[in-house]
PDB file of C-alpha atoms in Angstrom:
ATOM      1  CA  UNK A  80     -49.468   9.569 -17.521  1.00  0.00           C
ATOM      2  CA  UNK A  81     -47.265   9.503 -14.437  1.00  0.00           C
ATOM      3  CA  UNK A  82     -43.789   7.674 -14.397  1.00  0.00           C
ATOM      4  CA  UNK A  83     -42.103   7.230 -11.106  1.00  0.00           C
ATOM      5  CA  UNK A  84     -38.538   7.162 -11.799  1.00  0.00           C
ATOM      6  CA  UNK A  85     -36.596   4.466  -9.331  1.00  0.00           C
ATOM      7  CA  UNK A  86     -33.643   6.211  -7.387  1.00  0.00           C
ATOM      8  CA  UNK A  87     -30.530   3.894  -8.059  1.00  0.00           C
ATOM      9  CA  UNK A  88     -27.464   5.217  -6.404  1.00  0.00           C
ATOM     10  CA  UNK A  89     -24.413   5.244  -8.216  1.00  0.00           C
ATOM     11  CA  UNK A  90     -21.851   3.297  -6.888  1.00  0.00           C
ATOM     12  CA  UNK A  91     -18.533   3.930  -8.983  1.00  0.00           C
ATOM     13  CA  UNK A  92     -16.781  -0.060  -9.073  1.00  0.00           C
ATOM     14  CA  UNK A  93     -12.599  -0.027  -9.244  1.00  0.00           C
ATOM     15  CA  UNK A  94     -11.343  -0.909 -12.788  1.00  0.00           C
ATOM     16  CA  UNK A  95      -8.921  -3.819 -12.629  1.00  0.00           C
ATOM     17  CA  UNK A  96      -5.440  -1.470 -12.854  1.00  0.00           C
ATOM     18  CA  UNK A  97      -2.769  -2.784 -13.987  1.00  0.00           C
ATOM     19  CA  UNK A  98       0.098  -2.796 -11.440  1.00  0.00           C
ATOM     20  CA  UNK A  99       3.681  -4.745 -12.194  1.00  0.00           C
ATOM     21  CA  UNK A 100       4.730  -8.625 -11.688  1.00  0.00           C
ATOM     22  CA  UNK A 101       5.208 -10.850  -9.101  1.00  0.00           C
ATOM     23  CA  UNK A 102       8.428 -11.523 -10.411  1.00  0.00           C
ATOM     24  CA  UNK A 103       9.081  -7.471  -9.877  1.00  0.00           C
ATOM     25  CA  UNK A 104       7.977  -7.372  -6.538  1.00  0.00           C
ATOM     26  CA  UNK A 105       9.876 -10.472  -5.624  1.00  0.00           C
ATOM     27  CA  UNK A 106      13.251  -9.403  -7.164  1.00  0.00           C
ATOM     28  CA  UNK A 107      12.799  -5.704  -5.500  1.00  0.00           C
ATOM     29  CA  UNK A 108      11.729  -6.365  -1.960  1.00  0.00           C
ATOM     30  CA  UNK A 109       8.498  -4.520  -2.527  1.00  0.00           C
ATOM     31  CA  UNK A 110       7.124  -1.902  -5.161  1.00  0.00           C
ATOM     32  CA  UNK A 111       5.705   1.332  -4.042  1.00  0.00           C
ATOM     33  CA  UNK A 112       2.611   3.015  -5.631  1.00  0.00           C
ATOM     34  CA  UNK A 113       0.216   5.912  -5.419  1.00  0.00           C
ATOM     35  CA  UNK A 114      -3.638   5.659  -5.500  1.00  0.00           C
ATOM     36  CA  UNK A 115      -6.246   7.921  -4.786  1.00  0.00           C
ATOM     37  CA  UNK A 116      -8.546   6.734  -2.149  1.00  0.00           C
ATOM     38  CA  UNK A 117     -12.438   7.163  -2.406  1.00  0.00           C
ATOM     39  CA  UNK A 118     -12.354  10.668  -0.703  1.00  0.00           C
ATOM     40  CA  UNK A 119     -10.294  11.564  -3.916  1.00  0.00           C
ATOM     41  CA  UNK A 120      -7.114  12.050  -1.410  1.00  0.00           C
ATOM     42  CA  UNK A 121      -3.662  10.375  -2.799  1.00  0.00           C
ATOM     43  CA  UNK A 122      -1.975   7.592  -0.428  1.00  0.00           C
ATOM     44  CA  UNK A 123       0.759   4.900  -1.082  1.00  0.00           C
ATOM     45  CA  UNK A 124       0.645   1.300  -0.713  1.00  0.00           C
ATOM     46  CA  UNK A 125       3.135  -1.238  -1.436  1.00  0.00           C
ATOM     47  CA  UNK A 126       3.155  -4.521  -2.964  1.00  0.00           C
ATOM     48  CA  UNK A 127       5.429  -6.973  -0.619  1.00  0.00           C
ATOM     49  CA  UNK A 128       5.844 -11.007  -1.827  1.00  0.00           C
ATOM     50  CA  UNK A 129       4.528 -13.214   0.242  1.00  0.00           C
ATOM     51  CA  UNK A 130       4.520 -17.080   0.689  1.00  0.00           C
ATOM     52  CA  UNK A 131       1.634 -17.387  -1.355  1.00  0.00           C
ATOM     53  CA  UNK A 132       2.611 -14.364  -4.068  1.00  0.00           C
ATOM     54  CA  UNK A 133       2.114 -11.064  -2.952  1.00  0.00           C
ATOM     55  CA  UNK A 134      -0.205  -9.147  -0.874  1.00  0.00           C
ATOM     56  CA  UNK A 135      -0.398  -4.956  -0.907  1.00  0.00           C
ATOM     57  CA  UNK A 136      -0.558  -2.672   2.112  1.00  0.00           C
ATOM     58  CA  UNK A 137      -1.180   0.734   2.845  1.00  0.00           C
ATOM     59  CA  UNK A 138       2.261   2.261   3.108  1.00  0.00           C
ATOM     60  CA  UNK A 139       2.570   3.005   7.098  1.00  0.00           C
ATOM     61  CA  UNK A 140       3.409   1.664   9.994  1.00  0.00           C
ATOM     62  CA  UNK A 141       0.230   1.913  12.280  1.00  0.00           C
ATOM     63  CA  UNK A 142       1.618   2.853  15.036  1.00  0.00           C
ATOM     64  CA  UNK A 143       3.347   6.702  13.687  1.00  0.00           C
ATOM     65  CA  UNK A 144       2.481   6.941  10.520  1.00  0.00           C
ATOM     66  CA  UNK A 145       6.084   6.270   9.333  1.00  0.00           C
ATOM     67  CA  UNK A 146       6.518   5.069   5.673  1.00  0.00           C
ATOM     68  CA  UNK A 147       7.552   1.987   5.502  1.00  0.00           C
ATOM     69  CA  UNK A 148       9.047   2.359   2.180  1.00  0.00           C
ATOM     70  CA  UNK A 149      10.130   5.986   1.583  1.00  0.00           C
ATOM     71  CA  UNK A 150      10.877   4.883  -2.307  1.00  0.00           C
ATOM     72  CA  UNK A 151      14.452   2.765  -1.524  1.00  0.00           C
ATOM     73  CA  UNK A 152      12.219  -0.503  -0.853  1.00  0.00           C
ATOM     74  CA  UNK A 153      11.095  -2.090   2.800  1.00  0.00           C
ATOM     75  CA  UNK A 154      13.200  -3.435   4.951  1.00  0.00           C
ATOM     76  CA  UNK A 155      11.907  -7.215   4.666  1.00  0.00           C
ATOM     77  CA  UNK A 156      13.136 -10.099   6.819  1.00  0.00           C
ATOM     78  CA  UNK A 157      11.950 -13.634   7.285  1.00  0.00           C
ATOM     79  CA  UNK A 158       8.429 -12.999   5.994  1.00  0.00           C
ATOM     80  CA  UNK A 159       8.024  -9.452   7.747  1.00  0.00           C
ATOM     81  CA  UNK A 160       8.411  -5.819   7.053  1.00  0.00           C
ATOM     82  CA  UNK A 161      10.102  -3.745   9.316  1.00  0.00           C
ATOM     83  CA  UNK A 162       9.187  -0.302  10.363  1.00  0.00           C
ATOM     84  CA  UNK A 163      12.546   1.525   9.681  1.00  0.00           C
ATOM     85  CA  UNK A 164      11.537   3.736  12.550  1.00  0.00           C
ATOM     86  CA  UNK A 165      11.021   1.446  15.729  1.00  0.00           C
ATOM     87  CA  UNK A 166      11.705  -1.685  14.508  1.00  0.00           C
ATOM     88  CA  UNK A 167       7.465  -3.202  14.155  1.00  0.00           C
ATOM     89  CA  UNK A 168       7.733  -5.976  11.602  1.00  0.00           C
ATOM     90  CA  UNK A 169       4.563  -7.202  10.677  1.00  0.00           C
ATOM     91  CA  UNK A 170       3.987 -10.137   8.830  1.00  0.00           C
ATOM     92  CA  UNK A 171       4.064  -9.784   5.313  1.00  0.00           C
ATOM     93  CA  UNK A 172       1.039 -12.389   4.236  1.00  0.00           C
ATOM     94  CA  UNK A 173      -1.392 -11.294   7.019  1.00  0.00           C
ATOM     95  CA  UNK A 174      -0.377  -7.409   7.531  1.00  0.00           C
ATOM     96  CA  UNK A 175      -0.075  -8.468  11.386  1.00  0.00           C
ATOM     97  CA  UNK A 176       2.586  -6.853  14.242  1.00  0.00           C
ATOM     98  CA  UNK A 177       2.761  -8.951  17.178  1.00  0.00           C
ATOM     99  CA  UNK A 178       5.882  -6.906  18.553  1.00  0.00           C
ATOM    100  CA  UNK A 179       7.231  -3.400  19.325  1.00  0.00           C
ATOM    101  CA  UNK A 180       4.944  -0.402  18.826  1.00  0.00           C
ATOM    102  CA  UNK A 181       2.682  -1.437  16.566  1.00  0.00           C
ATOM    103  CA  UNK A 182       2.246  -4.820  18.405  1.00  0.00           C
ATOM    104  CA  UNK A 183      -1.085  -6.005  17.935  1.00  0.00           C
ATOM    105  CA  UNK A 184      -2.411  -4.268  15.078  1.00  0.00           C
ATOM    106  CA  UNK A 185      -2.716  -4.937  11.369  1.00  0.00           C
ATOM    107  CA  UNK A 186      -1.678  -2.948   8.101  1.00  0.00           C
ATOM    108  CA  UNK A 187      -5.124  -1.506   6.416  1.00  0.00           C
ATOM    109  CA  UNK A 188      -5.413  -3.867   2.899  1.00  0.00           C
ATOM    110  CA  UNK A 189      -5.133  -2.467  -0.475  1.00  0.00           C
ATOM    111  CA  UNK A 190      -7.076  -4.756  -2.811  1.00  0.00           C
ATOM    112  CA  UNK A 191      -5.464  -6.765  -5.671  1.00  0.00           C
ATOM    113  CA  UNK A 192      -5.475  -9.762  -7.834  1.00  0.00           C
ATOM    114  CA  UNK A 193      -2.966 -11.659  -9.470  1.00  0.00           C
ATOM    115  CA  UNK A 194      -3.761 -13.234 -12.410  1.00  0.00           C
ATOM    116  CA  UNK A 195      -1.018 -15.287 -13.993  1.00  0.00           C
ATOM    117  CA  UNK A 196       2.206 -13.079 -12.628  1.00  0.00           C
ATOM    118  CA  UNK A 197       0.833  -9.849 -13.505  1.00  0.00           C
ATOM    119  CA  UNK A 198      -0.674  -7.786 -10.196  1.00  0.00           C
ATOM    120  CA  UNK A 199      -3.896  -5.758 -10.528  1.00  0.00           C
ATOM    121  CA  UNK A 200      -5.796  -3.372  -8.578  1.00  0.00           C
ATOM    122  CA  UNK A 201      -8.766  -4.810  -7.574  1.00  0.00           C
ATOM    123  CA  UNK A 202      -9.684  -2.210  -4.698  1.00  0.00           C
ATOM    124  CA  UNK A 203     -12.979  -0.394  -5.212  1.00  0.00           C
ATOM    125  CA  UNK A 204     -12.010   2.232  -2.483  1.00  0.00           C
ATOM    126  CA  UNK A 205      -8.661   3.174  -4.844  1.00  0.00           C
ATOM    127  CA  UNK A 206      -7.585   4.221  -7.527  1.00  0.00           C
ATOM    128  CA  UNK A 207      -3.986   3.759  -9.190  1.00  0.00           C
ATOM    129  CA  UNK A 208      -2.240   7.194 -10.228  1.00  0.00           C
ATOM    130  CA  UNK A 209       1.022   6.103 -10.778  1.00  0.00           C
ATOM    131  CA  UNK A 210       4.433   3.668 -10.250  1.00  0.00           C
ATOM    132  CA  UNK A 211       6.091   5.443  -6.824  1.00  0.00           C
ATOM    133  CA  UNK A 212       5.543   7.727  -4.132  1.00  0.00           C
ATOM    134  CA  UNK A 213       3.150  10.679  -3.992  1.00  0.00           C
ATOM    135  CA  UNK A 214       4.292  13.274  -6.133  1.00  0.00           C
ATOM    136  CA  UNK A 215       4.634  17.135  -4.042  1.00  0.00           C
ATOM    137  CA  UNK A 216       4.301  18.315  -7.596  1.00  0.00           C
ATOM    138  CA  UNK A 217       7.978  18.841  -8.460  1.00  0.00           C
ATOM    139  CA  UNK A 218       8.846  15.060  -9.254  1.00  0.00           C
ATOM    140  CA  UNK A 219       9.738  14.797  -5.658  1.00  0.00           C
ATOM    141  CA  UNK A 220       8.315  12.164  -3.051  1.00  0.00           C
ATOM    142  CA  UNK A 221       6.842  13.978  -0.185  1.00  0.00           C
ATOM    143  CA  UNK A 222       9.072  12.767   2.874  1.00  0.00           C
ATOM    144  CA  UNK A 223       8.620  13.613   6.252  1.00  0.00           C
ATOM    145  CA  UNK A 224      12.320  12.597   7.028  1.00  0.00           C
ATOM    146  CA  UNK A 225      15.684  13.834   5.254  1.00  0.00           C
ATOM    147  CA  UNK A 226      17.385  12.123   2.426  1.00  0.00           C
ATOM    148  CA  UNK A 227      19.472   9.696   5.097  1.00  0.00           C
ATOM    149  CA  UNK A 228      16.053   7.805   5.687  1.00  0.00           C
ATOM    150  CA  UNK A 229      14.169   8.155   9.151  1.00  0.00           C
ATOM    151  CA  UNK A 230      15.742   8.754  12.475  1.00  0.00           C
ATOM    152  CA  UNK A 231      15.335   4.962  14.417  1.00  0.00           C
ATOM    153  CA  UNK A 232      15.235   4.107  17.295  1.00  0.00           C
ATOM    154  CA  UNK A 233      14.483   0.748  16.862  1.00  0.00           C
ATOM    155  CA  UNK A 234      16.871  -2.309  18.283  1.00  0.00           C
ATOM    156  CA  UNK A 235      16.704  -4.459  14.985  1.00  0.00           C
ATOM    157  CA  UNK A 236      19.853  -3.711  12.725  1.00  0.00           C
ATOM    158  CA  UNK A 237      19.171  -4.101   9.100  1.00  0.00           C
TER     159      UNK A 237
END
């Protein structure tokens, strides 16, 4: 007797991860953490609050790359994160720039889900590692720039 055996690819779903609060993120501007993306290569995101609670972002500005919270929190004003580099701010609810640099172009999305005030990870394309930025493997965060923060050249004053 002959069995065919169906091929059913195996498509690995996102376990709901357990992030922080809304309350957290609300009190501390944002809160920065690691993930590991499908391609099994670590990237932050950030949490930010928004109007309606909070929404999470991959953590750069799309216009250089530039972390937009190197681990001291982001710059937030009036509803938008600023890109401590140029000066971008893109809307914190929608992830869009309309200005500077970046203008025109939106933060990539980092799936969650609030349930109650807790935050979870919700994103099958990530996975959470840890609280923070990525780790160079001596309890450092990687930074491109020096300990002062990032050179700006942006005309917004924080």
């Amino acid at each position: 007797m002959f069995f065919h055996r169906a091929y059913i690819p195996f498509v690995e779903m996102s376990e709901r991860a357990r992030l922080t609060t809304v309350e957290t993120v609300r009190e501390n501007r944002s809160w920065l953490f690691t993930i590991r993306d499908q391609y099994g290569e670590k990237d932050e995101a950030i949490l930010v609050p928004c109007e309606d609670g909070v929404e999470a972002w991959i953590n750069r500005c799309t216009h250089e790359s530039q972390r937009l919270d190197a681990g001291r929190g982001a710059a937030i004003r009036d509803g938008k994160i600023i890109c401590p580099k140029h000066g971008s701010m893109f809307d914190s609810c929608s992830g869009y720039c309309d200005n500077g640099e970046a203008a025109d172009t939106t933060l990539p999305t980092v799936e969650i889900d609030v349930d109650g005030d807790t935050v979870y990870l919700t994103d099958d394309a990530a996975t959470f590692v840890h609280e923070g930025g990525i780790d160079d493997g001596d309890g450092n965060v990687d930074e491109d720039d020096d300990d002062d923060g990032p050179a700006s050249t942006s005309h917004i004053g924080l």
